[in-house]
Amino acid sequence: MGKYKRRLGARKYMDYEASALERALQAMKEGMSSRRAETLYNIPRRTLLNKMKHIHTGDVGRPKSLSQAEERSLVDVLIASAEFGSLMTELDLRMLVRNYLDQKGISLTCFKENLPGRDWVYLFLKRNKTKLTKRTCQNIKRCRAEKTSEEFESYFQNLETTLQDVPPQNILNYDETNLSDNPGTTKCIFFRGTKYPERRMNTTKSAISLMFSATAAGELLPCYVVYKAERMYSSWIEGGPPNTIYNRTKSGWFDAGLLAKLIKTIELKSEKNIKNGFRATGIVPLCPDEVLKKMPTARYKERVSREIDNSLLDFLQSQNKRGERVQRNKKKMLHVEPGASVSVADLPIAQNKTSVEYEVPAIESEVQDAEPEVDSVESEVEDVESEVQTRSDPEERQIKVGDHVVVEIKGKKFLKYHYVAVVLETDDENDSLFVKFMKKGLAGFIFPPMEDTSIINISDVKQVLTQGTEKRRGIYIFSDIKPSFNLK
């Protein structure tokens, strides 16, 4: 917010405290003259006389852009939005006021294009500081916000059965975090015009895992530190908090074995206020109302002002309800050669299917007109697929000695690799082939210096290639290989 300076010689407005004005008015009611009160309380005489006659009782300065009723309604809307998790930023508040003024047909010259400025937001929050404040919030997943009171009640019923005859000192609450070895960046002083400012500092950007635990009886467990290393060094355990336990793992993460070692080696330390955390979660003592009272329910309507439209509350409640999940398509890895680029046009069949699937006309008549085009595109795709299948399906085409085929080999992590091979022998009884593999090069396919032969099943053959073109130095080129193969 900008700082406004008073012009020299300008009139002073309310150069006194409100409490001094009240004392002066009370003294005048008890018989003190206005001139005596002016001298004693340093308040202008005409101001005292106007206040005694209830003249000019409004606030000093320009009138507010919104009335008191409108500001109260706006405060209730902000509180309701925050209660249901649909938080508003300062920009959202400004846009909300702008939309309200536009819908009412009100145009305020003090707002540029009816959009309040940041100074207005600052003063609005200052006027309503008893109800509103700015806080840094944390994000929670939508699936957590969708939980209902019935689910929480069911949870506490099961928890009551689980914690039966379990003493509070055996109920643990633990959480882990990490500390990064990267100090980050900061602004330093450099010569003006320096293009690449650098700071010399050793850093590994590795993270150190920490675990803090406490019991429901108010006992604090020692801190547990885990390094990402295979060996422990003496300097790593120096200068830490008392009774801290140190360990290391190859991954730097906590596992069940480390937790078991922690429980065996801990020494419980008494701490105050730990019980409040268990009490706030309703675990010890068991009290579901501690959690249920924090949920935005229908009872919230009784607590907010009647000026909030019910449609707003219905909208806010619908944001926390479970809706239809948008099904996400599984992503597939594209096999692109180093240095090459790929676009949707490189996969013509997939492109046609995609355009058919996501085309949504806006008018019903257009939908009816578009149906023949969709059928024609699908028929073209089916014709192309059937043509490729009849031309290269190994089961329908008789594989002979000397044919070039594409063989599918399954690798690790369910990956599939494809190799070009030439058929040396066929075994119709066992449905197997004896083949010699070729290696993919920059210009085509060649036979490796060390002969690579194997017996494969005929079901591993994914395509029978046409006769390839042999160039110099034993390089073969095949023009009908499917682009979807992961050739090696």
CSV table of C-alpha atoms in Angstrom, one decimal:
chain,number,residue,atom,x,y,z
A,1,MET,CA,0.0,0.0,0.0
A,2,GLY,CA,1.3,3.5,-0.9
A,3,LYS,CA,2.2,6.0,1.8
A,4,TYR,CA,0.3,9.3,1.5
A,5,LYS,CA,2.0,12.5,2.7
A,6,ARG,CA,0.0,15.4,4.0
A,7,ARG,CA,0.5,18.6,2.0
A,8,LEU,CA,1.9,21.6,3.8
A,9,GLY,CA,-0.8,23.9,5.0
A,10,ALA,CA,-3.6,21.3,4.5
A,11,ARG,CA,-6.3,21.0,7.0
A,12,LYS,CA,-5.8,18.4,9.8
A,13,TYR,CA,-8.4,15.7,10.0
A,14,MET,CA,-9.1,14.0,13.3
A,15,ASP,CA,-5.8,14.9,14.9
A,16,TYR,CA,-6.9,13.3,18.2
A,17,GLU,CA,-7.8,10.0,19.6
A,18,ALA,CA,-11.4,8.7,19.8
A,19,SER,CA,-11.0,8.2,23.6
A,20,ALA,CA,-10.1,11.8,24.0
A,21,LEU,CA,-13.2,12.9,22.1
A,22,GLU,CA,-15.4,10.7,24.3
A,23,ARG,CA,-13.8,12.2,27.5
A,24,ALA,CA,-14.3,15.8,26.1
A,25,LEU,CA,-18.0,15.2,25.3
A,26,GLN,CA,-18.6,13.6,28.7
A,27,ALA,CA,-17.0,16.6,30.4
A,28,MET,CA,-19.2,19.0,28.4
A,29,LYS,CA,-22.3,17.1,29.4
A,30,GLU,CA,-21.2,17.6,33.0
A,31,GLY,CA,-21.0,21.4,32.6
A,32,MET,CA,-17.6,22.1,31.1
A,33,SER,CA,-17.6,24.9,28.5
A,34,SER,CA,-16.6,24.2,24.9
A,35,ARG,CA,-13.6,26.6,25.0
A,36,ARG,CA,-12.3,24.9,28.2
A,37,ALA,CA,-12.7,21.5,26.6
A,38,GLU,CA,-10.9,22.7,23.5
A,39,THR,CA,-7.9,23.8,25.5
A,40,LEU,CA,-7.8,20.8,27.8
A,41,TYR,CA,-8.2,18.0,25.2
A,42,ASN,CA,-6.7,19.8,22.2
A,43,ILE,CA,-9.8,19.2,20.0
A,44,PRO,CA,-11.3,22.0,17.8
A,45,ARG,CA,-14.3,23.7,19.5
A,46,ARG,CA,-16.5,23.4,16.4
A,47,THR,CA,-15.9,19.7,16.3
A,48,LEU,CA,-17.0,19.4,19.9
A,49,LEU,CA,-20.2,21.4,19.3
A,50,ASN,CA,-21.0,19.4,16.1
A,51,LYS,CA,-20.6,16.1,18.0
A,52,MET,CA,-22.8,17.4,20.8
A,53,LYS,CA,-25.5,18.2,18.3
A,54,HIS,CA,-25.0,14.9,16.4
A,55,ILE,CA,-23.9,16.7,13.3
A,56,HIS,CA,-21.1,15.3,11.0
A,57,THR,CA,-21.1,12.0,12.8
A,58,GLY,CA,-19.8,10.1,9.8
A,59,ASP,CA,-16.3,8.8,9.2
A,60,VAL,CA,-13.6,11.2,8.0
A,61,GLY,CA,-12.6,11.0,4.3
A,62,ARG,CA,-14.2,9.6,1.2
A,63,PRO,CA,-17.3,7.3,1.7
A,64,LYS,CA,-16.7,3.6,1.3
A,65,SER,CA,-17.3,2.1,-2.1
A,66,LEU,CA,-19.5,-0.7,-0.7
A,67,SER,CA,-22.2,-0.2,2.0
A,68,GLN,CA,-21.9,-1.8,5.4
A,69,ALA,CA,-24.4,-4.5,4.5
A,70,GLU,CA,-22.5,-5.4,1.3
A,71,GLU,CA,-19.2,-5.6,3.2
A,72,ARG,CA,-20.8,-7.8,5.8
A,73,SER,CA,-22.2,-10.1,3.1
A,74,LEU,CA,-18.7,-10.2,1.5
A,75,VAL,CA,-17.1,-11.1,4.8
A,76,ASP,CA,-19.6,-14.0,5.2
A,77,VAL,CA,-18.9,-15.2,1.7
A,78,LEU,CA,-15.1,-15.2,2.4
A,79,ILE,CA,-15.6,-17.1,5.7
A,80,ALA,CA,-17.9,-19.7,4.0
A,81,SER,CA,-15.5,-20.2,1.1
A,82,ALA,CA,-12.6,-20.8,3.5
A,83,GLU,CA,-14.7,-23.2,5.6
A,84,PHE,CA,-15.4,-25.4,2.6
A,85,GLY,CA,-11.8,-25.3,1.3
A,86,SER,CA,-12.5,-23.0,-1.7
A,87,LEU,CA,-10.0,-20.4,-0.6
A,88,MET,CA,-9.8,-16.9,-2.2
A,89,THR,CA,-6.7,-14.9,-2.8
A,90,GLU,CA,-6.6,-11.1,-2.9
A,91,LEU,CA,-7.0,-11.3,-6.7
A,92,ASP,CA,-10.0,-13.5,-6.3
A,93,LEU,CA,-11.6,-11.0,-3.9
A,94,ARG,CA,-11.0,-8.2,-6.3
A,95,MET,CA,-12.5,-10.1,-9.2
A,96,LEU,CA,-15.5,-11.1,-7.0
A,97,VAL,CA,-16.2,-7.4,-6.2
A,98,ARG,CA,-15.8,-6.5,-9.9
A,99,ASN,CA,-18.3,-9.2,-11.0
A,100,TYR,CA,-20.8,-8.0,-8.3
A,101,LEU,CA,-20.6,-4.4,-9.4
A,102,ASP,CA,-21.0,-5.4,-13.1
A,103,GLN,CA,-24.1,-7.5,-12.3
A,104,LYS,CA,-25.6,-4.7,-10.3
A,105,GLY,CA,-24.9,-2.2,-13.1
A,106,ILE,CA,-22.8,0.0,-10.8
A,107,SER,CA,-19.8,1.8,-12.3
A,108,LEU,CA,-17.4,3.3,-9.7
A,109,THR,CA,-14.9,5.9,-11.0
A,110,CYS,CA,-12.5,5.2,-8.2
A,111,PHE,CA,-12.0,1.6,-9.5
A,112,LYS,CA,-10.3,1.2,-12.9
A,113,GLU,CA,-12.7,-0.8,-15.0
A,114,ASN,CA,-14.6,-1.6,-11.8
A,115,LEU,CA,-11.7,-3.6,-10.5
A,116,PRO,CA,-10.6,-2.7,-6.9
A,117,GLY,CA,-7.0,-2.1,-6.3
A,118,ARG,CA,-4.6,-3.7,-3.7
A,119,ASP,CA,-5.0,-0.7,-1.4
A,120,TRP,CA,-8.8,-1.3,-1.2
A,121,VAL,CA,-8.1,-5.0,-0.3
A,122,TYR,CA,-5.7,-3.8,2.4
A,123,LEU,CA,-8.2,-1.4,3.9
A,124,PHE,CA,-11.0,-3.9,3.7
A,125,LEU,CA,-9.1,-6.5,5.6
A,126,LYS,CA,-8.1,-3.8,8.1
A,127,ARG,CA,-11.7,-2.8,8.7
A,128,ASN,CA,-12.7,-6.4,9.3
A,129,LYS,CA,-9.5,-7.5,11.1
A,130,THR,CA,-11.6,-9.0,13.9
A,131,LYS,CA,-13.1,-11.6,11.5
A,132,LEU,CA,-10.6,-11.9,8.6
A,133,THR,CA,-6.9,-12.4,8.4
A,134,LYS,CA,-4.3,-13.7,5.8
A,135,ARG,CA,-2.7,-17.0,6.6
A,136,THR,CA,-0.4,-19.3,4.7
A,137,CYS,CA,-2.4,-22.5,3.9
A,138,GLN,CA,-1.4,-26.0,3.2
A,139,ASN,CA,-2.7,-28.1,0.3
A,140,ILE,CA,-4.7,-31.3,0.9
A,141,LYS,CA,-5.7,-33.8,-1.8
A,142,ARG,CA,-9.3,-33.8,-3.0
A,143,CYS,CA,-9.8,-37.4,-1.8
A,144,ARG,CA,-9.2,-36.3,1.8
A,145,ALA,CA,-11.6,-33.4,1.5
A,146,GLU,CA,-14.3,-35.8,0.2
A,147,LYS,CA,-14.5,-37.7,3.5
A,148,THR,CA,-17.9,-37.6,5.2
A,149,SER,CA,-18.8,-37.7,8.8
A,150,GLU,CA,-20.2,-41.2,8.5
A,151,GLU,CA,-16.7,-42.4,7.4
A,152,PHE,CA,-15.1,-40.7,10.3
A,153,GLU,CA,-17.6,-42.3,12.7
A,154,SER,CA,-16.9,-45.7,11.2
A,155,TYR,CA,-13.2,-45.1,11.6
A,156,PHE,CA,-13.5,-44.2,15.3
A,157,GLN,CA,-15.7,-47.3,15.9
A,158,ASN,CA,-13.0,-49.5,14.5
A,159,LEU,CA,-10.3,-47.6,16.3
A,160,GLU,CA,-12.1,-48.1,19.6
A,161,THR,CA,-12.0,-51.9,19.1
A,162,THR,CA,-8.3,-51.8,18.0
A,163,LEU,CA,-7.1,-49.7,21.0
A,164,GLN,CA,-9.0,-51.7,23.6
A,165,ASP,CA,-6.7,-52.6,26.5
A,166,VAL,CA,-3.8,-50.7,24.9
A,167,PRO,CA,-2.1,-48.3,27.3
A,168,PRO,CA,-1.5,-44.7,26.1
A,169,GLN,CA,2.3,-45.1,26.4
A,170,ASN,CA,2.1,-47.8,23.6
A,171,ILE,CA,0.3,-45.5,21.2
A,172,LEU,CA,2.8,-43.7,19.0
A,173,ASN,CA,2.4,-40.8,16.7
A,174,TYR,CA,5.4,-40.3,14.3
A,175,ASP,CA,6.2,-38.2,11.3
A,176,GLU,CA,9.2,-38.0,9.1
A,177,THR,CA,10.7,-35.1,7.1
A,178,ASN,CA,14.0,-34.4,5.4
A,179,LEU,CA,16.7,-31.8,5.4
A,180,SER,CA,18.4,-30.9,2.1
A,181,ASP,CA,22.1,-30.4,1.8
A,182,ASN,CA,21.5,-27.7,-0.9
A,183,PRO,CA,21.8,-24.2,0.7
A,184,GLY,CA,19.8,-22.7,-2.2
A,185,THR,CA,20.3,-19.4,-3.8
A,186,THR,CA,20.4,-15.9,-2.3
A,187,LYS,CA,20.9,-12.4,-3.5
A,188,CYS,CA,24.5,-11.1,-3.2
A,189,ILE,CA,26.3,-7.9,-4.3
A,190,PHE,CA,28.1,-8.0,-7.6
A,191,PHE,CA,29.6,-5.6,-10.1
A,192,ARG,CA,26.8,-4.1,-12.2
A,193,GLY,CA,26.6,-5.8,-15.6
A,194,THR,CA,27.9,-9.2,-14.3
A,195,LYS,CA,26.3,-11.8,-16.6
A,196,TYR,CA,26.9,-15.0,-14.6
A,197,PRO,CA,27.0,-14.4,-10.9
A,198,GLU,CA,28.3,-17.5,-9.1
A,199,ARG,CA,29.0,-18.5,-5.5
A,200,ARG,CA,31.6,-21.1,-4.7
A,201,MET,CA,30.2,-23.6,-2.2
A,202,ASN,CA,30.3,-27.3,-1.8
A,203,THR,CA,26.9,-29.0,-2.1
A,204,THR,CA,25.5,-32.4,-2.9
A,205,LYS,CA,21.8,-31.7,-3.0
A,206,SER,CA,21.2,-34.8,-1.0
A,207,ALA,CA,18.5,-35.2,1.7
A,208,ILE,CA,18.8,-36.5,5.2
A,209,SER,CA,15.7,-38.2,6.6
A,210,LEU,CA,14.5,-37.3,10.1
A,211,MET,CA,11.8,-39.0,12.2
A,212,PHE,CA,10.1,-37.5,15.3
A,213,SER,CA,7.8,-39.7,17.5
A,214,ALA,CA,5.8,-39.2,20.7
A,215,THR,CA,3.4,-41.4,22.7
A,216,ALA,CA,-0.2,-40.6,23.8
A,217,ALA,CA,1.1,-40.5,27.4
A,218,GLY,CA,3.1,-37.4,26.7
A,219,GLU,CA,6.5,-39.0,26.2
A,220,LEU,CA,8.8,-37.7,23.5
A,221,LEU,CA,11.0,-40.2,21.7
A,222,PRO,CA,14.6,-39.3,20.6
A,223,CYS,CA,15.0,-38.0,17.1
A,224,TYR,CA,16.0,-40.6,14.5
A,225,VAL,CA,18.4,-39.6,11.7
A,226,VAL,CA,19.0,-41.7,8.6
A,227,TYR,CA,21.7,-40.9,6.1
A,228,LYS,CA,21.8,-42.1,2.5
A,229,ALA,CA,25.1,-44.0,2.6
A,230,GLU,CA,26.5,-47.5,3.1
A,231,ARG,CA,29.0,-46.5,5.9
A,232,MET,CA,28.7,-44.2,8.9
A,233,TYR,CA,31.3,-41.6,9.8
A,234,SER,CA,32.1,-40.1,13.1
A,235,SER,CA,31.6,-36.5,12.0
A,236,TRP,CA,28.0,-37.3,11.1
A,237,ILE,CA,27.0,-37.9,14.7
A,238,GLU,CA,28.6,-34.8,16.3
A,239,GLY,CA,26.7,-31.7,17.4
A,240,GLY,CA,23.2,-33.3,17.2
A,241,PRO,CA,20.5,-33.1,19.8
A,242,PRO,CA,21.0,-35.2,23.0
A,243,ASN,CA,20.1,-38.9,22.7
A,244,THR,CA,19.7,-38.7,19.0
A,245,ILE,CA,19.8,-42.1,17.2
A,246,TYR,CA,21.7,-42.3,13.9
A,247,ASN,CA,21.6,-44.8,11.1
A,248,ARG,CA,22.1,-45.2,7.4
A,249,THR,CA,20.5,-47.0,4.5
A,250,LYS,CA,21.4,-47.3,0.8
A,251,SER,CA,18.3,-45.5,-0.3
A,252,GLY,CA,18.1,-43.0,2.6
A,253,TRP,CA,14.5,-44.0,3.4
A,254,PHE,CA,12.9,-45.5,6.5
A,255,ASP,CA,11.9,-49.2,6.4
A,256,ALA,CA,10.4,-51.7,8.8
A,257,GLY,CA,13.8,-52.9,10.0
A,258,LEU,CA,14.9,-49.4,11.1
A,259,LEU,CA,11.6,-48.8,12.9
A,260,ALA,CA,12.1,-52.1,14.8
A,261,LYS,CA,15.6,-51.0,15.8
A,262,LEU,CA,14.3,-47.6,17.0
A,263,ILE,CA,11.7,-49.2,19.3
A,264,LYS,CA,14.3,-51.4,20.9
A,265,THR,CA,16.8,-48.6,21.6
A,266,ILE,CA,14.6,-45.7,22.6
A,267,GLU,CA,14.6,-44.0,26.0
A,268,LEU,CA,11.3,-42.2,26.7
A,269,LYS,CA,11.6,-38.5,27.5
A,270,SER,CA,8.8,-36.6,29.3
A,271,GLU,CA,7.3,-33.6,27.4
A,272,LYS,CA,4.3,-31.4,28.0
A,273,ASN,CA,1.6,-30.5,25.5
A,274,ILE,CA,2.1,-33.8,23.5
A,275,LYS,CA,-1.2,-35.1,24.9
A,276,ASN,CA,-3.0,-32.1,23.3
A,277,GLY,CA,-2.0,-33.4,19.8
A,278,PHE,CA,-3.7,-36.8,20.6
A,279,ARG,CA,-6.6,-35.1,22.1
A,280,ALA,CA,-7.1,-32.9,19.0
A,281,THR,CA,-7.2,-36.0,16.8
A,282,GLY,CA,-9.8,-37.6,19.1
A,283,ILE,CA,-7.6,-40.7,19.6
A,284,VAL,CA,-6.7,-40.4,23.3
A,285,PRO,CA,-9.1,-40.0,24.9
A,286,LEU,CA,-11.3,-41.4,22.2
A,287,CYS,CA,-13.7,-38.6,21.1
A,288,PRO,CA,-14.9,-38.5,17.5
A,289,ASP,CA,-16.5,-35.1,18.1
A,290,GLU,CA,-13.1,-33.5,18.1
A,291,VAL,CA,-12.7,-34.3,14.4
A,292,LEU,CA,-16.4,-34.0,13.4
A,293,LYS,CA,-16.7,-30.4,14.7
A,294,LYS,CA,-14.0,-29.3,12.3
A,295,MET,CA,-15.9,-30.6,9.2
A,296,PRO,CA,-18.0,-28.1,7.1
A,297,THR,CA,-21.5,-29.7,7.4
A,298,ALA,CA,-25.0,-28.5,6.9
A,299,ARG,CA,-25.0,-27.1,10.4
A,300,TYR,CA,-22.7,-24.4,9.1
A,301,LYS,CA,-25.8,-22.7,7.7
A,302,GLU,CA,-27.0,-21.8,11.2
A,303,ARG,CA,-23.7,-20.1,12.0
A,304,VAL,CA,-23.3,-17.9,8.9
A,305,SER,CA,-25.3,-14.8,8.1
A,306,ARG,CA,-28.7,-15.2,6.4
A,307,GLU,CA,-27.5,-12.9,3.7
A,308,ILE,CA,-25.5,-15.6,2.0
A,309,ASP,CA,-27.3,-17.1,-0.9
A,310,ASN,CA,-28.2,-20.8,-0.4
A,311,SER,CA,-26.9,-21.5,-4.0
A,312,LEU,CA,-23.4,-20.5,-2.8
A,313,LEU,CA,-23.5,-22.9,0.1
A,314,ASP,CA,-24.8,-25.7,-2.2
A,315,PHE,CA,-21.9,-25.0,-4.6
A,316,LEU,CA,-19.3,-25.0,-1.8
A,317,GLN,CA,-20.7,-28.3,-0.5
A,318,SER,CA,-20.7,-29.8,-3.9
A,319,GLN,CA,-17.0,-29.1,-4.2
A,320,ASN,CA,-16.2,-31.5,-1.4
A,321,LYS,CA,-18.5,-34.3,-2.6
A,322,ARG,CA,-17.4,-37.3,-4.6
A,323,GLY,CA,-18.1,-36.8,-8.3
A,324,GLU,CA,-17.5,-38.7,-11.4
A,325,ARG,CA,-13.8,-39.3,-11.8
A,326,VAL,CA,-12.2,-38.4,-15.1
A,327,GLN,CA,-10.6,-41.5,-16.5
A,328,ARG,CA,-7.0,-40.9,-17.3
A,329,ASN,CA,-5.5,-42.6,-20.3
A,330,LYS,CA,-2.4,-44.6,-19.6
A,331,LYS,CA,0.6,-43.0,-21.1
A,332,LYS,CA,2.8,-45.1,-23.4
A,333,MET,CA,6.5,-44.7,-24.1
A,334,LEU,CA,7.3,-43.6,-27.6
A,335,HIS,CA,10.5,-45.1,-29.1
A,336,VAL,CA,12.2,-42.2,-30.8
A,337,GLU,CA,15.7,-42.4,-32.2
A,338,PRO,CA,18.3,-40.1,-30.7
A,339,GLY,CA,18.2,-36.7,-32.3
A,340,ALA,CA,14.9,-37.4,-34.1
A,341,SER,CA,11.5,-35.6,-33.5
A,342,VAL,CA,8.1,-37.1,-33.5
A,343,SER,CA,4.5,-35.8,-34.0
A,344,VAL,CA,1.0,-37.1,-34.1
A,345,ALA,CA,1.2,-37.2,-37.9
A,346,ASP,CA,3.8,-39.9,-37.7
A,347,LEU,CA,1.1,-42.3,-36.4
A,348,PRO,CA,-1.7,-42.0,-39.0
A,349,ILE,CA,-3.9,-44.7,-37.6
A,350,ALA,CA,-3.7,-43.4,-34.0
A,351,GLN,CA,-4.4,-39.9,-35.3
A,352,ASN,CA,-7.6,-40.9,-37.1
A,353,LYS,CA,-8.8,-42.7,-34.0
A,354,THR,CA,-8.0,-39.8,-31.8
A,355,SER,CA,-9.8,-37.3,-34.0
A,356,VAL,CA,-12.9,-39.5,-34.1
A,357,GLU,CA,-12.9,-40.1,-30.4
A,358,TYR,CA,-12.6,-36.5,-29.2
A,359,GLU,CA,-14.6,-34.6,-31.9
A,360,VAL,CA,-17.7,-33.2,-30.1
A,361,PRO,CA,-20.0,-31.1,-32.3
A,362,ALA,CA,-22.1,-28.4,-30.6
A,363,ILE,CA,-25.3,-28.7,-32.6
A,364,GLU,CA,-27.5,-31.9,-32.9
A,365,SER,CA,-27.9,-31.5,-36.6
A,366,GLU,CA,-24.1,-31.3,-37.0
A,367,VAL,CA,-23.8,-34.6,-35.0
A,368,GLN,CA,-26.2,-36.3,-37.4
A,369,ASP,CA,-24.3,-35.0,-40.4
A,370,ALA,CA,-21.0,-36.0,-38.9
A,371,GLU,CA,-22.0,-39.7,-38.3
A,372,PRO,CA,-21.4,-40.8,-41.9
A,373,GLU,CA,-17.9,-39.2,-41.9
A,374,VAL,CA,-17.1,-41.0,-38.6
A,375,ASP,CA,-18.3,-44.3,-40.1
A,376,SER,CA,-16.2,-43.7,-43.2
A,377,VAL,CA,-13.1,-42.9,-41.2
A,378,GLU,CA,-13.5,-46.0,-39.1
A,379,SER,CA,-14.1,-48.1,-42.2
A,380,GLU,CA,-10.9,-46.7,-43.7
A,381,VAL,CA,-9.0,-47.5,-40.5
A,382,GLU,CA,-10.4,-51.0,-40.5
A,383,ASP,CA,-9.4,-51.4,-44.2
A,384,VAL,CA,-5.9,-50.3,-43.6
A,385,GLU,CA,-5.6,-52.6,-40.6
A,386,SER,CA,-7.0,-55.6,-42.5
A,387,GLU,CA,-4.7,-54.9,-45.4
A,388,VAL,CA,-1.7,-54.9,-43.2
A,389,GLN,CA,-2.9,-58.0,-41.4
A,390,THR,CA,-3.5,-60.0,-44.5
A,391,ARG,CA,-0.2,-58.9,-46.0
A,392,SER,CA,2.0,-59.7,-43.0
A,393,ASP,CA,0.1,-62.0,-40.5
A,394,PRO,CA,2.5,-64.9,-39.9
A,395,GLU,CA,-0.4,-67.3,-39.2
A,396,GLU,CA,-2.1,-66.7,-42.5
A,397,ARG,CA,1.0,-66.5,-44.6
A,398,GLN,CA,3.2,-69.6,-44.9
A,399,ILE,CA,6.7,-68.8,-43.6
A,400,LYS,CA,9.4,-70.3,-45.8
A,401,VAL,CA,13.2,-70.6,-45.5
A,402,GLY,CA,14.8,-67.4,-46.5
A,403,ASP,CA,12.0,-65.1,-45.4
A,404,HIS,CA,12.8,-62.0,-43.3
A,405,VAL,CA,10.6,-61.7,-40.2
A,406,VAL,CA,10.2,-59.3,-37.2
A,407,VAL,CA,10.6,-61.2,-34.0
A,408,GLU,CA,9.3,-59.9,-30.6
A,409,ILE,CA,11.5,-60.5,-27.5
A,410,LYS,CA,10.3,-59.7,-24.0
A,411,GLY,CA,12.8,-57.9,-21.9
A,412,LYS,CA,12.9,-56.6,-18.3
A,413,LYS,CA,10.1,-54.5,-16.8
A,414,PHE,CA,7.6,-55.8,-19.4
A,415,LEU,CA,9.4,-54.1,-22.2
A,416,LYS,CA,9.2,-55.6,-25.7
A,417,TYR,CA,12.0,-55.4,-28.2
A,418,HIS,CA,11.8,-56.3,-31.9
A,419,TYR,CA,14.5,-57.8,-34.1
A,420,VAL,CA,14.7,-58.5,-37.8
A,421,ALA,CA,15.8,-62.1,-38.5
A,422,VAL,CA,16.1,-64.4,-41.5
A,423,VAL,CA,14.5,-67.9,-41.3
A,424,LEU,CA,17.1,-70.7,-41.7
A,425,GLU,CA,14.9,-73.8,-40.9
A,426,THR,CA,11.2,-74.4,-40.1
A,427,ASP,CA,9.7,-77.1,-37.8
A,428,ASP,CA,6.0,-77.4,-38.5
A,429,GLU,CA,5.5,-80.1,-35.8
A,430,ASN,CA,6.6,-77.9,-32.9
A,431,ASP,CA,5.6,-74.6,-34.5
A,432,SER,CA,9.1,-73.3,-34.2
A,433,LEU,CA,11.7,-71.6,-36.4
A,434,PHE,CA,15.5,-71.5,-36.5
A,435,VAL,CA,16.5,-67.9,-37.3
A,436,LYS,CA,19.5,-65.8,-37.6
A,437,PHE,CA,19.2,-62.2,-36.2
A,438,MET,CA,20.2,-59.0,-37.9
A,439,LYS,CA,21.4,-55.8,-36.2
A,440,LYS,CA,20.0,-52.4,-36.8
A,441,GLY,CA,22.4,-49.8,-38.1
A,442,LEU,CA,22.3,-46.3,-39.2
A,443,ALA,CA,21.8,-47.1,-42.9
A,444,GLY,CA,19.8,-50.3,-42.5
A,445,PHE,CA,20.1,-53.9,-41.1
A,446,ILE,CA,23.2,-56.0,-41.2
A,447,PHE,CA,24.4,-59.3,-39.9
A,448,PRO,CA,26.7,-58.9,-36.9
A,449,PRO,CA,30.3,-60.2,-37.1
A,450,MET,CA,29.4,-62.9,-34.5
A,451,GLU,CA,26.6,-65.0,-35.7
A,452,ASP,CA,23.4,-64.7,-33.6
A,453,THR,CA,21.1,-67.7,-34.0
A,454,SER,CA,18.2,-69.0,-31.9
A,455,ILE,CA,15.1,-71.2,-32.0
A,456,ILE,CA,11.9,-69.2,-31.6
A,457,ASN,CA,8.2,-70.0,-31.5
A,458,ILE,CA,6.2,-69.0,-34.5
A,459,SER,CA,3.9,-66.9,-32.2
A,460,ASP,CA,6.8,-64.6,-31.6
A,461,VAL,CA,6.9,-63.6,-35.2
A,462,LYS,CA,4.9,-60.3,-35.5
A,463,GLN,CA,5.4,-59.5,-39.2
A,464,VAL,CA,6.7,-61.2,-42.3
A,465,LEU,CA,8.6,-58.7,-44.4
A,466,THR,CA,8.8,-58.5,-48.1
A,467,GLN,CA,12.0,-59.1,-49.9
A,468,GLY,CA,14.4,-56.4,-48.8
A,469,THR,CA,16.8,-54.4,-50.9
A,470,GLU,CA,20.4,-55.4,-50.4
A,471,LYS,CA,22.9,-52.6,-50.8
A,472,ARG,CA,26.7,-52.7,-50.6
A,473,ARG,CA,28.5,-54.1,-47.6
A,474,GLY,CA,25.6,-56.4,-46.7
A,475,ILE,CA,23.2,-53.7,-45.7
A,476,TYR,CA,19.5,-54.6,-46.1
A,477,ILE,CA,16.6,-52.1,-46.3
A,478,PHE,CA,12.9,-53.1,-45.6
A,479,SER,CA,10.2,-50.6,-46.6
A,480,ASP,CA,7.2,-52.2,-45.0
A,481,ILE,CA,8.3,-52.4,-41.3
A,482,LYS,CA,5.6,-51.1,-39.0
A,483,PRO,CA,6.7,-47.8,-37.3
A,484,SER,CA,5.3,-49.0,-33.9
A,485,PHE,CA,8.0,-51.6,-33.5
A,486,ASN,CA,10.8,-51.1,-31.0
A,487,LEU,CA,13.6,-52.2,-33.3
A,488,LYS,CA,17.0,-53.1,-32.1
